[in-house]
PDB file of C-alpha atoms in Angstrom:
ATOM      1  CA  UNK C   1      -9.959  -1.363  87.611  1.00 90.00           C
ATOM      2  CA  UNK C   2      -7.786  -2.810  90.551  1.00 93.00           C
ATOM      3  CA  UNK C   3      -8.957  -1.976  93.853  1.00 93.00           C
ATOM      4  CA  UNK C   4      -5.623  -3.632  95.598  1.00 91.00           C
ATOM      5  CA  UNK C   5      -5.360  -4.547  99.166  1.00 91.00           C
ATOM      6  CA  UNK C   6      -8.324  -3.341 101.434  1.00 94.00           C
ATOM      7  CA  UNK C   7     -11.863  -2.642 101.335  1.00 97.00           C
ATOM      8  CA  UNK C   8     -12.729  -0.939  98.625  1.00 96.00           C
ATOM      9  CA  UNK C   9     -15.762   0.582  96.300  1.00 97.00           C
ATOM     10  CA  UNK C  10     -15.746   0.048  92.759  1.00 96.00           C
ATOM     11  CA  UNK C  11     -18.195   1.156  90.239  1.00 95.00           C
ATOM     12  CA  UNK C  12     -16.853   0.811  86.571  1.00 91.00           C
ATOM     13  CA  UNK C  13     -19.774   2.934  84.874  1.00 93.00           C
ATOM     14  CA  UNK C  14     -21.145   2.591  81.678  1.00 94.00           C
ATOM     15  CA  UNK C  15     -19.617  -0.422  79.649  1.00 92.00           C
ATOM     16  CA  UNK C  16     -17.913  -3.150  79.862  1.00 96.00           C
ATOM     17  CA  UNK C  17     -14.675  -3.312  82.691  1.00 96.00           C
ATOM     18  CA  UNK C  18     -12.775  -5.336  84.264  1.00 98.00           C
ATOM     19  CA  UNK C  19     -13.108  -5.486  88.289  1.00 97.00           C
ATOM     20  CA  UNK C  20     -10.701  -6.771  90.654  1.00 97.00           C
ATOM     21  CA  UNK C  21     -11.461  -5.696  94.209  1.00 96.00           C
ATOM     22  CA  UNK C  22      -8.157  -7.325  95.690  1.00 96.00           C
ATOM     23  CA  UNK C  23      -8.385  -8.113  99.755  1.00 95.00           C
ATOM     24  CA  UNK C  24     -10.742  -6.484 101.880  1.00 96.00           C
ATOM     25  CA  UNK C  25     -14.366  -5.890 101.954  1.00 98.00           C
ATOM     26  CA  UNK C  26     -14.827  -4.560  98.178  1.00 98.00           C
ATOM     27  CA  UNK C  27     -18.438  -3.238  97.397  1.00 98.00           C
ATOM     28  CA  UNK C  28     -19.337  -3.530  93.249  1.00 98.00           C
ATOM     29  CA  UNK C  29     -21.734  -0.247  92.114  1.00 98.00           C
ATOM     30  CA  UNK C  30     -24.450  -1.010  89.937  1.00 98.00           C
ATOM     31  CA  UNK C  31     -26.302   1.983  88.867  1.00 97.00           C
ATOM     32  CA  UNK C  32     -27.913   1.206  85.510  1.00 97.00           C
ATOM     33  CA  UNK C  33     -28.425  -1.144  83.111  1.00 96.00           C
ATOM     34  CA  UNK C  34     -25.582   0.619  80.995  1.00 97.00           C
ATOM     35  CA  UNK C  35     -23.263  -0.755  83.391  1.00 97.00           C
ATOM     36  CA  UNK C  36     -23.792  -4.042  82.333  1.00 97.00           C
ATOM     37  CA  UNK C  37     -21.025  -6.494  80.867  1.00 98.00           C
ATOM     38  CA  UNK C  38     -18.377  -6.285  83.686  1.00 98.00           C
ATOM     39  CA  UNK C  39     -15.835  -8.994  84.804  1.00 98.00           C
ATOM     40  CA  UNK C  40     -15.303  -9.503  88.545  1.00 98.00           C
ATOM     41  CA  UNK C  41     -12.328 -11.630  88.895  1.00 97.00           C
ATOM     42  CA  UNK C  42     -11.839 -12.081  92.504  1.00 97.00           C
ATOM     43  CA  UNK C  43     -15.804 -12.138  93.719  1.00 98.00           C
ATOM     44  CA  UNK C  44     -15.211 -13.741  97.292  1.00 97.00           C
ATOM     45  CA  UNK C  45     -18.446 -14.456  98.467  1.00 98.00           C
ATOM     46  CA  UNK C  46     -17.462 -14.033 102.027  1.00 97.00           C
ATOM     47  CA  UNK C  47     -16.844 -10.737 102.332  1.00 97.00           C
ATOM     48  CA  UNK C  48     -17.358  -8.647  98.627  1.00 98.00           C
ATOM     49  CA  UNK C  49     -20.725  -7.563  97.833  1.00 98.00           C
ATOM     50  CA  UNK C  50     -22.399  -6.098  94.747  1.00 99.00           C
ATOM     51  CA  UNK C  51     -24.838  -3.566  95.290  1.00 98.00           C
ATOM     52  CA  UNK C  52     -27.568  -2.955  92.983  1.00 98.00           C
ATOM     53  CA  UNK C  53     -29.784  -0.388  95.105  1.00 98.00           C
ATOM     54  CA  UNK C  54     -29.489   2.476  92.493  1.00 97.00           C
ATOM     55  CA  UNK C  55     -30.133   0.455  89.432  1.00 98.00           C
ATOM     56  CA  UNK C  56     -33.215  -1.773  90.954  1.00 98.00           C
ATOM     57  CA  UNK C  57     -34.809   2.191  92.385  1.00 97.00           C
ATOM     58  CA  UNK C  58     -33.795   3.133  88.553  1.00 96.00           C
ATOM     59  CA  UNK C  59     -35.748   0.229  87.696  1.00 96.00           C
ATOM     60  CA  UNK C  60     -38.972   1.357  89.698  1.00 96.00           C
ATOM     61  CA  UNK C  61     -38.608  -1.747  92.179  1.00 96.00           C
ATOM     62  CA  UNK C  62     -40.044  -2.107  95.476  1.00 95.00           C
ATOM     63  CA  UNK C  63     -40.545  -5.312  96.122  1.00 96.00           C
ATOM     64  CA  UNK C  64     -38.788  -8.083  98.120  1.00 96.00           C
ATOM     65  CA  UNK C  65     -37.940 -10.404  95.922  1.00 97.00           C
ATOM     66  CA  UNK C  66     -35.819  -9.568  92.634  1.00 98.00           C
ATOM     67  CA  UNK C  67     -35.764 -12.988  91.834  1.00 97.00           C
ATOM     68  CA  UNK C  68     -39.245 -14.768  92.220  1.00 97.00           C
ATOM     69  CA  UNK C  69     -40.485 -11.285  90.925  1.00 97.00           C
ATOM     70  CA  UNK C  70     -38.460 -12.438  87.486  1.00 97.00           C
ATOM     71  CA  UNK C  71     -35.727  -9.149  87.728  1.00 98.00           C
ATOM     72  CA  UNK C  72     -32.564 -10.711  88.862  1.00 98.00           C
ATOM     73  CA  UNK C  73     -31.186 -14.479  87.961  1.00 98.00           C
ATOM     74  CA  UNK C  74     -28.248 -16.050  89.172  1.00 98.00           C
ATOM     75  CA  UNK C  75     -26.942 -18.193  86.203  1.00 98.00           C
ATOM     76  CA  UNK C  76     -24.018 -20.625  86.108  1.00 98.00           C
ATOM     77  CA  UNK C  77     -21.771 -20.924  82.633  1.00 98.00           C
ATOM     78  CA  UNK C  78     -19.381 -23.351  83.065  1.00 97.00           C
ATOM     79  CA  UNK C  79     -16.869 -22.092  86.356  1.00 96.00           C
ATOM     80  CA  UNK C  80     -18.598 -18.497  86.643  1.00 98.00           C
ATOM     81  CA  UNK C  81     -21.750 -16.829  87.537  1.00 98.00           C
ATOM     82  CA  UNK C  82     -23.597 -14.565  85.374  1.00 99.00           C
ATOM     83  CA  UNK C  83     -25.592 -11.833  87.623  1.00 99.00           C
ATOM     84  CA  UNK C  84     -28.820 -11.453  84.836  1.00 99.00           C
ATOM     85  CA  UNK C  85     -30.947  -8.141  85.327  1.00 98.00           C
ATOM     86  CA  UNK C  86     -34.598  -7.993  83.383  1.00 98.00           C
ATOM     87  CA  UNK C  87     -35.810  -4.449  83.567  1.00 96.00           C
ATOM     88  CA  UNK C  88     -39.468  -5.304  83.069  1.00 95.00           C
ATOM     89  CA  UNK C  89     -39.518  -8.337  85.761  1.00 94.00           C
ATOM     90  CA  UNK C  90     -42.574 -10.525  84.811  1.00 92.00           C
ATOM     91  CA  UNK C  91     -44.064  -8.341  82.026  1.00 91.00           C
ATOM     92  CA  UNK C  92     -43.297  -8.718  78.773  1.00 84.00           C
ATOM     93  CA  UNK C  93     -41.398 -11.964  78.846  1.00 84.00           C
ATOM     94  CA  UNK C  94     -37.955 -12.919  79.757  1.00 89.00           C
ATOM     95  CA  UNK C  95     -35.728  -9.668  78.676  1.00 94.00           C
ATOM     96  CA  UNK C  96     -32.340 -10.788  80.500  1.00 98.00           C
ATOM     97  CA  UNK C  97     -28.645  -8.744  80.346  1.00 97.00           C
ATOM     98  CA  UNK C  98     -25.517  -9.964  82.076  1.00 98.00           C
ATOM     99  CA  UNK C  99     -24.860  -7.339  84.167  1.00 98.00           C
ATOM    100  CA  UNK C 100     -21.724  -8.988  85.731  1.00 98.00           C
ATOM    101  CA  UNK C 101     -19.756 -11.966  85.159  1.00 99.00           C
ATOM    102  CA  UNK C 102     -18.422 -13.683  88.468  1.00 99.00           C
ATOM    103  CA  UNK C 103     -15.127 -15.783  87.532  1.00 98.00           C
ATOM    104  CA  UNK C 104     -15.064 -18.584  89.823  1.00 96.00           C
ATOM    105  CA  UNK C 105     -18.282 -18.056  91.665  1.00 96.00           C
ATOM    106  CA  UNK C 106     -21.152 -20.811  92.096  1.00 97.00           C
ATOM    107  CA  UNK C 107     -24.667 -19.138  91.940  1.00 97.00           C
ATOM    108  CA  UNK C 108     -25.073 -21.255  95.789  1.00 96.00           C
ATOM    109  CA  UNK C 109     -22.363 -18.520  96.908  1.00 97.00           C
ATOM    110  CA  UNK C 110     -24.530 -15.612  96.016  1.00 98.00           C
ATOM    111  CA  UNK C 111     -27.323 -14.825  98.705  1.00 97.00           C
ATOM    112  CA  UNK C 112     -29.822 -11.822  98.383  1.00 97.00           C
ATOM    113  CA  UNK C 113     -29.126  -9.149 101.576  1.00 95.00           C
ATOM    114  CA  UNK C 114     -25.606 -11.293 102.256  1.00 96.00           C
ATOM    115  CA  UNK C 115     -23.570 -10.536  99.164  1.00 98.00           C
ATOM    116  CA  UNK C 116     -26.159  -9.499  96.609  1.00 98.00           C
ATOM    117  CA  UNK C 117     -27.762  -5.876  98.147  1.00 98.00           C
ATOM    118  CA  UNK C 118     -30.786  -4.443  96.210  1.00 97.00           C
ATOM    119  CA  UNK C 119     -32.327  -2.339  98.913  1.00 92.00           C
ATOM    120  CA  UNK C 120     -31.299   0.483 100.944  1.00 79.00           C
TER     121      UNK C 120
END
């Protein structure tokens, strides 16, 4: 899926896709974990964001934290950055799915409320 030039919204859906927002301001949809396995290939972490606020409400979050509360991880594999989702957080041991691969994206780039949105 190509957004091309300008801001744009993309949500692939269920599956694995590929994700190019193109220039602009381009928002990436995350509604549930069956989302998981996309490609983003031009993540700039200036201005794109993904947005996770319907999957972590799916999820039955509320807190402030995704990450010290064990639900999201930013992980670095070689030159990209895998966005990890557990559904369970703390309980039940470490339960992580790639939700999104970032080509060419540190995990120091990615900042929760700048380019990584999880709340309204």
């Amino acid at each position: 899926m190509n957004g091309g030039g300008g801001n744009d919204t993309l949500n692939g859906g269920s599956g694995k896709d590929t994700l190019t927002g193109g220039t602009g301001s381009d928002f990436f949809v995350y509604a549930a974990l069956e989302d998981q396995g996309d490609i983003l290939e031009d993540f700039d972490t200036s201005q794109d964001k993904v947005v996770m606020t319907a999957l972590f409400t799916a999820l039955g979050y509320s807190g402030l934290n995704p990450i010290a509360d064990g639900y999201l991880r930013f992980l670095a594999v070689g030159s990209t950055t895998q966005i990890q989702i557990d559904p369970n957080g703390l309980t039940g041991g470490a339960n992580f799915v790639t939700l999104a691969t970032l080509n060419a994206t540190a995990p120091g780039g990615l900042g929760l409320g700048a380019n990584v949105v999880f709340k309204p």
